[in-house]
Coordinates of C-alpha atoms in Angstrom, one line a residue:
Chain A
M1 CA -41.9 -28.5 -4.7
H2 CA -39.1 -27.5 -2.4
E3 CA -35.4 -26.9 -3.1
L4 CA -32.9 -27.1 -0.3
V5 CA -29.6 -25.5 -1.3
V6 CA -26.5 -26.5 0.7
L7 CA -23.8 -23.8 1.0
S8 CA -20.9 -23.0 3.2
G9 CA -19.0 -19.9 2.2
K10 CA -15.7 -21.6 3.1
G11 CA -14.8 -24.6 1.0
G12 CA -14.0 -28.1 2.4
T13 CA -16.5 -28.0 5.3
G14 CA -18.5 -31.0 4.1
K15 CA -21.2 -29.8 1.7
T16 CA -20.9 -32.7 -0.7
S17 CA -20.6 -35.4 2.0
L18 CA -23.7 -34.0 3.7
V19 CA -25.7 -33.9 0.4
G20 CA -24.7 -37.5 -0.2
A21 CA -26.0 -38.5 3.2
L22 CA -29.3 -36.6 2.7
A23 CA -29.6 -38.3 -0.7
A24 CA -29.2 -41.7 0.9
L25 CA -32.0 -40.9 3.4
G26 CA -34.6 -39.6 1.0
R27 CA -35.9 -41.3 -2.1
Q28 CA -38.3 -38.7 -3.4
Q29 CA -35.8 -36.2 -4.7
V30 CA -33.8 -34.8 -7.6
L31 CA -30.2 -34.1 -6.8
C32 CA -28.4 -31.2 -8.3
D33 CA -24.6 -30.6 -8.2
A34 CA -24.3 -26.8 -8.6
D35 CA -20.6 -26.7 -7.7
V36 CA -19.9 -26.7 -11.4
D37 CA -16.3 -25.7 -11.4
A38 CA -15.2 -28.5 -9.0
A39 CA -18.1 -30.9 -9.0
D40 CA -17.7 -34.0 -6.7
L41 CA -21.1 -35.3 -5.9
H42 CA -20.9 -37.8 -8.8
L43 CA -18.0 -39.5 -7.0
L44 CA -20.4 -40.6 -4.2
L45 CA -23.4 -41.3 -6.4
D46 CA -21.8 -43.2 -9.4
P47 CA -24.3 -41.9 -11.9
D48 CA -25.4 -43.5 -15.1
I49 CA -25.3 -40.6 -17.5
L50 CA -28.4 -40.7 -19.7
E51 CA -28.1 -37.3 -21.5
R52 CA -25.1 -35.1 -22.2
H53 CA -25.5 -31.6 -23.5
D54 CA -23.0 -29.0 -24.6
F55 CA -23.2 -25.7 -22.7
Y56 CA -22.7 -22.7 -24.8
A57 CA -22.7 -19.2 -23.2
G58 CA -21.4 -15.9 -24.3
H59 CA -18.9 -15.3 -27.1
R60 CA -15.2 -15.0 -27.7
A61 CA -13.5 -12.5 -30.0
V62 CA -11.0 -13.8 -32.6
I63 CA -9.0 -11.6 -35.0
R64 CA -8.8 -12.7 -38.6
E65 CA -5.1 -12.0 -39.3
D66 CA -5.6 -11.5 -43.1
S67 CA -8.3 -8.8 -42.6
C68 CA -6.6 -7.0 -39.7
L69 CA -5.3 -3.5 -40.6
R70 CA -3.3 -3.3 -37.4
C71 CA -4.7 0.1 -36.6
G72 CA -4.6 -0.6 -32.9
E73 CA -8.0 0.8 -32.1
C74 CA -9.1 -2.4 -30.4
L75 CA -6.1 -2.2 -28.0
D76 CA -7.5 1.1 -26.7
W77 CA -11.1 -0.1 -26.4
C78 CA -10.4 -3.5 -24.7
R79 CA -10.7 -3.0 -20.9
F80 CA -9.6 -6.5 -20.2
Q81 CA -6.1 -6.3 -21.6
A82 CA -7.0 -9.3 -23.8
I83 CA -5.4 -8.1 -27.0
S84 CA -1.7 -8.3 -27.4
A85 CA 0.5 -5.9 -29.3
D86 CA 0.8 -8.4 -32.1
F87 CA -3.0 -8.5 -32.4
Q88 CA -3.8 -11.9 -30.9
I89 CA -6.7 -12.2 -28.5
N90 CA -6.1 -14.3 -25.4
P91 CA -9.1 -16.4 -25.0
L92 CA -8.5 -16.7 -21.2
L93 CA -8.6 -12.9 -20.8
C94 CA -11.4 -12.1 -23.3
E95 CA -14.5 -11.1 -21.4
G96 CA -16.8 -11.6 -24.4
C97 CA -18.1 -8.0 -24.4
G98 CA -18.0 -7.7 -28.2
V99 CA -16.7 -4.1 -28.2
C100 CA -13.8 -4.9 -30.6
W101 CA -16.1 -7.1 -32.8
T102 CA -18.7 -4.4 -33.1
L103 CA -16.4 -1.4 -33.6
C104 CA -13.5 -2.9 -35.7
P105 CA -13.2 -0.6 -38.7
A106 CA -12.0 -3.4 -40.9
K107 CA -14.6 -5.9 -39.6
A108 CA -11.7 -8.2 -39.0
I109 CA -13.0 -9.8 -35.8
D110 CA -15.2 -12.9 -35.5
F111 CA -17.3 -13.5 -32.4
P112 CA -18.2 -17.2 -32.2
E113 CA -20.3 -18.7 -29.4
N114 CA -18.3 -20.0 -26.6
L115 CA -18.4 -23.7 -25.5
C116 CA -18.1 -23.3 -21.7
G117 CA -18.7 -26.9 -20.6
Q118 CA -21.2 -29.8 -20.5
W119 CA -24.1 -30.7 -18.4
F120 CA -25.5 -34.2 -17.7
S121 CA -28.8 -35.7 -16.8
S122 CA -28.2 -38.9 -14.9
E123 CA -29.8 -41.7 -12.8
T124 CA -28.3 -42.7 -9.5
R125 CA -29.3 -45.3 -6.8
F126 CA -30.9 -42.3 -4.9
G127 CA -32.8 -40.8 -7.8
P128 CA -32.0 -38.5 -10.7
L129 CA -28.9 -36.3 -10.7
V130 CA -28.3 -33.2 -12.8
H131 CA -24.7 -32.2 -12.9
A132 CA -22.2 -30.4 -15.0
R133 CA -18.6 -29.9 -15.9
L134 CA -17.4 -26.4 -16.6
G135 CA -14.7 -26.2 -19.3
V136 CA -11.1 -25.7 -18.2
A137 CA -10.6 -22.1 -17.0
A138 CA -14.0 -21.2 -18.4
E139 CA -16.5 -18.5 -17.6
N140 CA -20.2 -18.2 -17.1
S141 CA -20.4 -20.6 -14.2
G142 CA -23.4 -18.6 -12.9
K143 CA -25.4 -19.3 -16.1
L144 CA -24.5 -23.0 -15.9
V145 CA -25.7 -23.1 -12.3
A146 CA -29.0 -21.4 -13.3
L147 CA -29.4 -23.8 -16.2
I148 CA -28.9 -27.1 -14.2
R149 CA -31.1 -25.9 -11.4
Q150 CA -33.8 -25.2 -14.0
E151 CA -33.3 -28.7 -15.5
A152 CA -33.5 -30.2 -12.0
R153 CA -36.8 -28.4 -11.4
Q154 CA -38.3 -29.6 -14.7
L155 CA -37.1 -33.2 -13.9
A156 CA -38.7 -33.0 -10.5
E157 CA -42.0 -31.8 -12.0
A158 CA -42.0 -34.5 -14.7
R159 CA -41.3 -37.3 -12.2
G160 CA -43.6 -35.9 -9.5
L161 CA -40.8 -35.6 -7.0
D162 CA -41.3 -33.1 -4.1
W163 CA -37.7 -32.3 -3.3
I164 CA -34.6 -30.9 -4.9
I165 CA -31.3 -31.1 -2.9
T166 CA -28.7 -28.8 -4.4
D167 CA -25.0 -29.1 -3.6
G168 CA -23.8 -25.5 -3.9
P169 CA -20.5 -23.8 -4.7
P170 CA -18.2 -22.2 -2.1
G171 CA -17.8 -18.5 -1.9
I172 CA -20.4 -15.7 -2.2
G173 CA -19.9 -14.6 -5.8
C174 CA -21.6 -15.3 -9.2
P175 CA -22.3 -19.1 -9.0
V176 CA -23.5 -18.8 -5.4
I177 CA -25.8 -16.0 -6.2
A178 CA -27.1 -18.1 -9.2
S179 CA -27.8 -21.0 -6.8
L180 CA -30.1 -18.9 -4.6
G181 CA -32.9 -17.4 -6.7
D182 CA -36.1 -19.3 -6.2
A183 CA -34.7 -21.6 -3.6
S184 CA -36.9 -22.7 -0.7
A185 CA -34.3 -22.7 2.0
V186 CA -30.5 -22.7 2.5
L187 CA -28.6 -25.1 4.8
M188 CA -25.2 -23.7 5.6
I189 CA -22.6 -26.2 6.9
T190 CA -19.5 -24.7 8.6
E191 CA -16.6 -25.8 10.7
P192 CA -15.5 -24.6 14.1
S193 CA -12.6 -22.4 13.1
I194 CA -12.1 -18.6 12.9
S195 CA -12.3 -18.8 9.1
G196 CA -15.3 -21.0 9.2
Q197 CA -17.1 -18.5 11.4
H198 CA -15.9 -15.5 9.3
D199 CA -17.1 -17.1 6.1
L200 CA -20.4 -18.2 7.6
E201 CA -21.2 -14.6 8.5
R202 CA -20.6 -13.5 4.9
I203 CA -22.7 -16.3 3.3
A204 CA -25.4 -15.9 5.9
A205 CA -25.5 -12.1 5.0
L206 CA -25.9 -13.0 1.3
V207 CA -28.7 -15.5 2.1
D208 CA -30.4 -12.7 4.1
H209 CA -30.1 -10.4 1.1
F210 CA -32.3 -12.9 -0.8
R211 CA -34.7 -13.2 2.2
L212 CA -34.4 -17.0 2.3
P213 CA -34.8 -19.1 5.4
S214 CA -31.4 -20.2 6.8
F215 CA -30.4 -23.3 8.7
I216 CA -26.9 -23.8 10.1
L217 CA -25.0 -27.0 10.9
V218 CA -21.5 -27.2 12.5
N219 CA -19.4 -30.0 11.1
K220 CA -16.3 -31.4 12.8
A221 CA -17.5 -29.7 16.0
D222 CA -15.2 -31.6 18.3
L223 CA -12.1 -30.3 16.6
H224 CA -12.7 -27.1 18.6
W225 CA -15.7 -26.9 20.9
P226 CA -15.3 -23.3 22.0
M227 CA -15.6 -22.1 18.4
A228 CA -18.4 -24.5 17.7
R229 CA -20.4 -23.0 20.6
A230 CA -19.5 -19.5 19.4
I231 CA -21.1 -20.3 16.1
R232 CA -24.2 -21.6 17.8
K233 CA -24.4 -18.4 19.8
F234 CA -24.0 -16.4 16.5
C235 CA -27.1 -18.3 15.2
D236 CA -29.1 -17.5 18.3
V237 CA -28.2 -13.8 18.1
K238 CA -29.0 -13.6 14.4
G239 CA -32.1 -15.7 14.6
Y240 CA -30.9 -18.5 12.3
H241 CA -32.2 -22.0 12.9
F242 CA -29.3 -23.9 14.5
M243 CA -29.5 -27.5 13.4
G244 CA -26.8 -29.2 15.5
Y245 CA -23.3 -30.5 15.5
L246 CA -21.6 -33.3 13.5
P247 CA -18.4 -34.9 14.9
Y248 CA -15.1 -35.0 13.2
T249 CA -14.6 -38.6 11.9
R250 CA -12.4 -40.1 9.3
D251 CA -15.3 -42.3 8.3
F252 CA -16.4 -39.5 5.9
I253 CA -13.1 -39.9 4.1
Q254 CA -13.1 -43.7 4.2
A255 CA -16.7 -43.7 2.8
Q256 CA -15.5 -41.3 0.0
V257 CA -12.6 -43.6 -0.8
E258 CA -15.1 -46.5 -1.2
G259 CA -17.4 -44.3 -3.3
K260 CA -20.2 -44.5 -0.7
T261 CA -22.2 -42.0 1.3
I262 CA -21.5 -42.0 5.0
L263 CA -24.8 -43.8 5.7
E264 CA -23.9 -46.7 3.5
Y265 CA -20.4 -46.9 4.9
D266 CA -21.5 -47.4 8.5
S267 CA -25.2 -47.5 8.9
N268 CA -25.3 -47.7 12.7
N269 CA -23.2 -44.8 13.7
Q270 CA -23.9 -41.5 15.5
I271 CA -23.8 -39.6 12.2
K272 CA -26.8 -41.5 10.8
Q273 CA -28.9 -40.4 13.8
V274 CA -27.8 -36.8 13.5
V275 CA -28.4 -36.6 9.8
A276 CA -31.7 -38.4 10.0
G277 CA -32.8 -36.0 12.7
L278 CA -31.6 -33.1 10.7
W279 CA -33.4 -34.1 7.6
K280 CA -36.7 -34.7 9.5
K281 CA -36.5 -31.3 11.1
L282 CA -35.6 -29.6 7.8
R283 CA -38.5 -31.2 6.0
Q284 CA -40.9 -30.1 8.7
E285 CA -39.6 -26.6 8.9
I286 CA -39.5 -26.1 5.2
H287 CA -43.0 -27.5 4.8
Q288 CA -44.3 -25.1 7.4
L289 CA -42.5 -22.1 5.9
N290 CA -44.4 -22.6 2.7
P291 CA -42.2 -20.0 1.1
P292 CA -43.9 -17.2 -0.9
E293 CA -43.4 -16.8 -4.6
P294 CA -40.0 -15.1 -5.2
S295 CA -40.2 -11.6 -6.5
K296 CA -39.0 -10.6 -9.9
A297 CA -36.2 -8.6 -8.4
T298 CA -34.7 -11.7 -6.7
A299 CA -35.0 -13.7 -10.0
R300 CA -33.2 -11.0 -11.9
A301 CA -30.5 -10.6 -9.3
A302 CA -29.8 -14.3 -9.6
R303 CA -28.7 -13.8 -13.2
P304 CA -24.8 -13.8 -13.5
Chain B
M1 CA 8.9 -13.7 -8.1
I2 CA 5.2 -14.4 -7.8
I3 CA 4.0 -17.7 -6.2
S4 CA 0.3 -18.5 -6.3
I5 CA -1.3 -20.9 -3.9
A6 CA -4.4 -22.5 -5.4
S7 CA -6.3 -25.7 -5.0
G8 CA -9.4 -26.7 -6.9
K9 CA -11.0 -28.1 -3.8
G10 CA -11.7 -25.7 -1.0
G11 CA -10.6 -26.2 2.6
T12 CA -7.3 -28.1 1.7
G13 CA -5.0 -25.6 3.4
K14 CA -4.2 -22.7 0.9
T15 CA -4.4 -20.0 3.5
T16 CA -2.5 -22.1 6.1
I17 CA 0.4 -22.5 3.6
A18 CA 0.3 -18.9 2.4
T19 CA 0.4 -17.3 5.8
N20 CA 2.8 -19.7 7.4
L21 CA 5.2 -19.5 4.5
A22 CA 5.1 -15.7 4.5
V23 CA 5.9 -15.5 8.2
A24 CA 8.5 -18.3 8.2
L25 CA 10.6 -16.5 5.5
G26 CA 11.2 -13.6 7.9
E27 CA 12.2 -11.3 5.0
P28 CA 10.4 -8.6 3.0
V29 CA 7.5 -10.4 1.3
Q30 CA 4.0 -9.3 0.2
L31 CA 1.0 -11.5 0.7
L32 CA -2.0 -10.8 -1.5
D33 CA -5.2 -12.5 -0.4
C34 CA -7.1 -12.8 -3.7
D35 CA -9.9 -15.0 -2.3
V36 CA -12.0 -11.9 -2.3
E37 CA -15.3 -13.8 -1.7
E38 CA -14.1 -15.3 1.5
P39 CA -10.8 -13.7 2.5
N40 CA -9.2 -15.4 5.6
A41 CA -5.5 -14.7 5.6
H42 CA -5.9 -11.6 7.8
L43 CA -7.5 -13.7 10.5
F44 CA -4.2 -15.6 11.0
L45 CA -1.8 -12.8 10.2
N46 CA -3.5 -10.0 12.1
P47 CA -1.7 -7.3 10.1
V48 CA -2.0 -3.6 11.1
M49 CA -4.2 -2.2 8.4
Y50 CA -3.3 1.3 7.4
R51 CA -5.3 1.9 4.2
S52 CA -8.8 1.1 3.0
L53 CA -9.9 1.8 -0.6
D54 CA -13.4 1.4 -2.1
V55 CA -13.3 -0.2 -5.5
H56 CA -15.9 0.7 -8.1
L57 CA -16.8 -0.4 -11.6
E58 CA -17.9 2.2 -14.1
V59 CA -21.5 1.5 -15.1
P60 CA -23.8 3.5 -17.4
E61 CA -26.9 5.6 -16.6
I62 CA -28.9 7.0 -19.5
D63 CA -29.7 10.7 -19.6
P64 CA -33.4 10.7 -20.7
A65 CA -33.0 14.3 -22.0
R66 CA -30.5 13.2 -24.6
C67 CA -31.4 9.6 -25.3
T68 CA -33.1 9.1 -28.7
Y69 CA -33.9 5.4 -28.0
C70 CA -31.9 4.3 -31.0
G71 CA -30.9 1.1 -29.3
K72 CA -27.2 1.1 -30.2
C73 CA -26.2 0.7 -26.6
R74 CA -28.5 -2.2 -26.1
E75 CA -27.1 -3.9 -29.2
I76 CA -23.5 -3.8 -28.1
C77 CA -24.3 -4.9 -24.5
Q78 CA -23.6 -8.6 -24.2
F79 CA -24.8 -8.8 -20.6
N80 CA -28.4 -7.7 -20.9
A81 CA -27.6 -4.6 -18.7
I82 CA -29.6 -2.2 -21.0
A83 CA -33.2 -2.3 -22.1
I84 CA -34.7 0.2 -24.5
L85 CA -38.5 0.6 -24.5
P86 CA -40.4 2.9 -27.0
N87 CA -40.2 5.8 -24.6
A88 CA -37.8 4.7 -21.9
A89 CA -34.2 3.5 -21.5
L90 CA -33.3 1.3 -18.5
T91 CA -30.0 0.1 -17.2
F92 CA -29.4 -2.8 -14.8
P93 CA -26.1 -1.8 -13.2
E94 CA -25.8 -5.1 -11.3
L95 CA -25.5 -7.0 -14.6
C96 CA -22.9 -4.6 -16.2
H97 CA -19.3 -5.9 -16.8
S98 CA -18.0 -2.4 -17.3
C99 CA -16.7 -3.1 -20.8
G100 CA -17.4 0.6 -21.8
G101 CA -19.0 -0.4 -25.1
C102 CA -22.2 1.6 -24.5
F103 CA -20.2 4.8 -23.9
L104 CA -18.3 4.2 -27.2
V105 CA -21.4 3.7 -29.4
C106 CA -23.7 6.4 -28.1
T107 CA -23.7 9.3 -30.5
E108 CA -26.0 11.5 -28.4
K109 CA -23.7 11.8 -25.3
A110 CA -26.6 10.3 -23.4
M111 CA -24.5 7.8 -21.3
I112 CA -23.7 9.1 -17.9
S113 CA -20.7 7.5 -16.1
K114 CA -21.8 6.1 -12.7
N115 CA -20.2 3.7 -10.3
R116 CA -21.1 0.4 -8.7
L117 CA -19.3 -0.5 -5.5
I118 CA -17.9 -4.0 -5.8
G119 CA -15.8 -4.2 -2.7
V120 CA -12.9 -2.8 -0.7
I121 CA -9.1 -3.2 -0.8
E122 CA -7.3 -3.1 2.5
T123 CA -3.6 -2.7 2.9
G124 CA -1.6 -3.4 6.0
A125 CA 1.7 -4.8 7.4
R126 CA 3.0 -7.3 9.9
G127 CA 6.7 -7.0 10.5
P128 CA 8.4 -7.4 7.1
I129 CA 5.2 -8.7 5.5
R130 CA 3.2 -6.3 3.4
F131 CA -0.4 -7.4 3.3
V132 CA -3.2 -6.6 0.8
H133 CA -6.6 -8.2 0.5
G134 CA -9.9 -7.5 -1.2
R135 CA -13.3 -8.0 0.3
L136 CA -16.1 -8.5 -2.2
R137 CA -19.3 -6.6 -1.3
V138 CA -21.9 -9.1 -0.1
G139 CA -24.4 -9.3 -3.0
E140 CA -21.8 -8.5 -5.7
A141 CA -21.4 -11.3 -8.3
L142 CA -18.3 -10.3 -10.1
A143 CA -15.1 -11.2 -8.2
P144 CA -12.5 -11.0 -11.1
P145 CA -12.4 -7.1 -11.3
L146 CA -11.7 -6.8 -7.6
I147 CA -9.1 -9.6 -7.8
R148 CA -7.3 -7.7 -10.7
R149 CA -7.4 -4.6 -8.5
V150 CA -5.8 -6.4 -5.6
K151 CA -3.1 -7.6 -7.9
A152 CA -2.5 -4.1 -9.2
E153 CA -1.1 -3.4 -5.7
T154 CA 1.8 -5.8 -6.4
D155 CA 5.1 -4.2 -5.6
N156 CA 7.4 -5.7 -8.3
G157 CA 10.7 -6.7 -7.1
V158 CA 9.4 -8.0 -3.8
L159 CA 8.6 -11.7 -3.4
T160 CA 4.9 -12.1 -3.7
I161 CA 2.6 -14.8 -2.4
I162 CA -0.9 -15.0 -3.7
D163 CA -3.6 -16.8 -1.8
A164 CA -6.0 -17.8 -4.6
P165 CA -9.7 -18.7 -4.4
P166 CA -10.8 -22.3 -4.7
G167 CA -12.2 -23.7 -7.9
T168 CA -11.0 -23.6 -11.5
S169 CA -13.0 -20.9 -13.2
C170 CA -12.5 -17.1 -13.8
P171 CA -11.7 -15.9 -10.3
V172 CA -8.9 -18.5 -10.1
L173 CA -7.6 -17.5 -13.5
A174 CA -7.7 -13.8 -12.5
A175 CA -5.7 -14.5 -9.3
V176 CA -3.1 -16.9 -10.8
W177 CA -2.5 -15.1 -14.1
G178 CA 1.0 -13.7 -14.3
S179 CA 2.5 -15.9 -11.6
D180 CA 5.9 -17.6 -11.9
L181 CA 4.8 -20.8 -10.2
V182 CA 1.5 -22.3 -8.9
L183 CA 1.5 -24.3 -5.8
L184 CA -1.6 -26.6 -5.7
V185 CA -2.6 -27.7 -2.2
T186 CA -4.6 -30.9 -2.2
E187 CA -5.6 -33.8 0.1
P188 CA -5.4 -37.5 -0.8
T189 CA -9.1 -38.1 -1.1
P190 CA -11.3 -38.8 -4.2
F191 CA -12.7 -35.2 -4.0
G192 CA -9.2 -33.9 -3.6
L193 CA -8.0 -35.8 -6.6
N194 CA -10.9 -34.9 -8.9
D195 CA -10.5 -31.2 -8.2
L196 CA -6.7 -31.4 -8.4
E197 CA -7.0 -32.8 -11.9
L198 CA -9.3 -29.9 -12.9
A199 CA -6.9 -27.4 -11.3
V200 CA -3.9 -28.9 -13.0
A201 CA -5.7 -28.7 -16.4
A202 CA -6.4 -25.0 -15.7
V203 CA -2.8 -24.2 -14.7
R204 CA -1.4 -26.1 -17.7
E205 CA -3.8 -24.0 -19.9
M206 CA -2.0 -21.0 -18.6
E207 CA 1.4 -22.7 -19.2
L208 CA 2.7 -22.1 -15.7
P209 CA 5.0 -24.4 -13.7
L210 CA 3.4 -26.1 -10.8
G211 CA 4.1 -28.2 -7.7
L212 CA 2.0 -30.0 -5.1
V213 CA 1.5 -29.8 -1.4
I214 CA -0.3 -32.8 -0.1
N215 CA -2.0 -31.9 3.2
R216 CA -3.4 -34.5 5.6
A217 CA -1.2 -36.8 3.6
D218 CA -1.9 -39.9 5.7
V219 CA -5.7 -40.0 5.3
G220 CA -7.6 -41.3 2.3
D221 CA -5.7 -43.3 -0.3
R222 CA -2.7 -43.2 -2.6
R223 CA -4.4 -42.1 -5.8
V224 CA -3.2 -38.5 -5.6
H225 CA 0.4 -39.7 -5.2
D226 CA -0.1 -42.1 -8.2
Y227 CA -1.6 -39.3 -10.2
A228 CA 1.3 -36.9 -9.4
A229 CA 3.9 -39.6 -10.4
R230 CA 2.0 -40.4 -13.7
E231 CA 1.7 -36.7 -14.6
K232 CA 5.3 -35.9 -13.5
I233 CA 4.1 -33.3 -11.1
P234 CA 6.6 -32.7 -8.3
I235 CA 5.4 -33.1 -4.7
F236 CA 7.1 -30.3 -2.7
L237 CA 5.7 -31.1 0.7
E238 CA 3.6 -33.6 2.5
I239 CA 1.9 -32.8 5.8
P240 CA 0.3 -35.5 7.9
F241 CA -3.0 -35.0 9.7
D242 CA -2.4 -33.6 13.2
R243 CA -5.1 -32.6 15.6
E244 CA -2.9 -29.9 17.0
V245 CA -2.7 -28.3 13.6
A246 CA -6.5 -28.4 13.3
E247 CA -6.9 -26.8 16.7
T248 CA -4.2 -24.2 16.1
Y249 CA -5.9 -23.3 12.8
A250 CA -9.3 -23.2 14.5
R251 CA -8.1 -20.6 17.0
G252 CA -6.7 -18.5 14.2
E253 CA -3.1 -19.0 15.2
L254 CA 0.0 -19.6 13.0
M255 CA 1.6 -23.0 13.0
V256 CA 5.1 -21.5 12.7
E257 CA 4.5 -19.7 16.0
K258 CA 3.0 -22.7 17.9
M259 CA 4.8 -25.7 16.4
P260 CA 8.5 -25.0 15.9
E261 CA 8.9 -27.8 13.3
W262 CA 6.7 -25.8 10.9
R263 CA 9.3 -23.2 10.3
G264 CA 11.6 -25.9 8.9
L265 CA 8.7 -27.3 6.8
M266 CA 8.0 -23.9 5.3
L267 CA 11.6 -23.1 4.6
S268 CA 12.1 -26.5 2.9
L269 CA 9.0 -25.8 0.8
F270 CA 10.4 -22.5 -0.3
E271 CA 13.7 -24.2 -1.2
R272 CA 11.8 -26.7 -3.4
I273 CA 10.0 -23.8 -5.1
Q274 CA 13.2 -22.0 -5.8
A275 CA 14.9 -25.1 -7.1
E276 CA 11.9 -25.8 -9.4
L277 CA 12.0 -22.3 -10.8
E278 CA 15.8 -22.5 -11.3
G279 CA 15.4 -25.9 -13.0
G280 CA 12.8 -24.4 -15.3
R281 CA 15.1 -21.6 -16.2
L282 CA 17.9 -24.0 -17.0
R283 CA 15.6 -26.2 -19.1
K284 CA 14.4 -23.1 -21.0
A285 CA 18.0 -21.9 -21.6
A286 CA 19.0 -25.4 -22.8
A287 CA 16.1 -25.6 -25.1
G288 CA 16.9 -22.0 -26.4
S289 CA 20.6 -22.8 -27.1
R290 CA 19.7 -26.0 -29.0

């Protein structure tokens, strides 16, 4: 089984639109939306949600007012400034470290499990989709990413599907790191701007850190050809597989407005050819790469 | 006054608004780029950097000569950063959240204070603008401690603009926490709307005033506008799609320097922000006197 993770570093470069297009091309895949704190893939795929699960991760400290001696020890211990002078714990600031709960001399602190969101197992017109919704201002997005990727993998095994296509989060932090462990390859989609290039260099360095094969695509290339070509040159110098250019077109937005992937919106356009070529090339390359079993160290580093 | 610029969805124009607003004001202002995973504001501002500071988190190492393998440190650690075997104690510094619990519970003085580099803070200036950003070390998972460290550089009393990371989870919270107002930059597309709704819920959880900038306001559909009207969220500014803006941005140039009308746009945005804050103060005062 192969898992292709689509990342970008910078947000808004077209990850989700591209994953939608890849989904429309293939049929033998499980789709996974790992951008759990701003998930959008479901807006293109209109899933029938078959299963809903609560996602609990970590704990939150709560002071029982009637038992609290107001000794103030917890104020000194808490490194996250989560406890106010009147002994209220702000759930938005509490890190869930349990120091106050463990050490409180009056045992006046509860430490309930934390509901951080929900995840869903769904069916779409392009195959199964595993997706999630992180709670408002919640933590543990990395754990949720790891969980839904594991569910996607189990689903692919159970259904005998060869591919998982994962729509990743922006950035290079905890949820991105959680989207990389055990992946087969990473497709990075960027845009021809100084920030697109800067952010690509950082995400590509992170992918190198995990020793994963990297493929790079420049979206909206005609918005600034000199920068688009500079990114291609960067790929050549660094030895990343350059996969081509996509043009800027408002069709992506119009397709989104109609709840369609770009291939369903206009099936004869240039985009379809580029995306079909891209998918074919990716499949061949990833099959050939036949990636080795990931080491224990990478699996551990993937934990949030 | 602290104004945070956030978005939910990435790539909607946070950095464009933050940098152009700071330059257009032409008065002492500090810009804190809190998108430490992918900081971009410096690319447009080109500040002269005059200070660079490594940022570390305290993590434990266990002194085998003192450790009795009692397991107290492992019990308090919620992040699986400590493992105790019959004759060995291991720490996994990359998993540590630096809560300090293991240091507090160890009775054998076996915990040794070590550091993990999480990133760097750089400080610079461009004319009247003081600039601070954080750069997360590639491979580091925890952005919030570095974001909090960038914010600790805030010089109170000077107008502060915070360029926040995308999303709605803990890094956004760390960046936006303590602001006087949150400006959400969005675009009128289904993805923009979906992520805006999530961002609004997060800002409301923090009980902060908010306003919208709708970028590329003429693409997509009207659902973001309808949503704003329904939720009574003020729209401070709408910017139509313009290829020249996209090209200026691509080159790393500032709109206020290349397109004169942008100075007026940014100043009117700032007036709307001030009016909203003033209105909020009046409403609060009225509610208080009632």
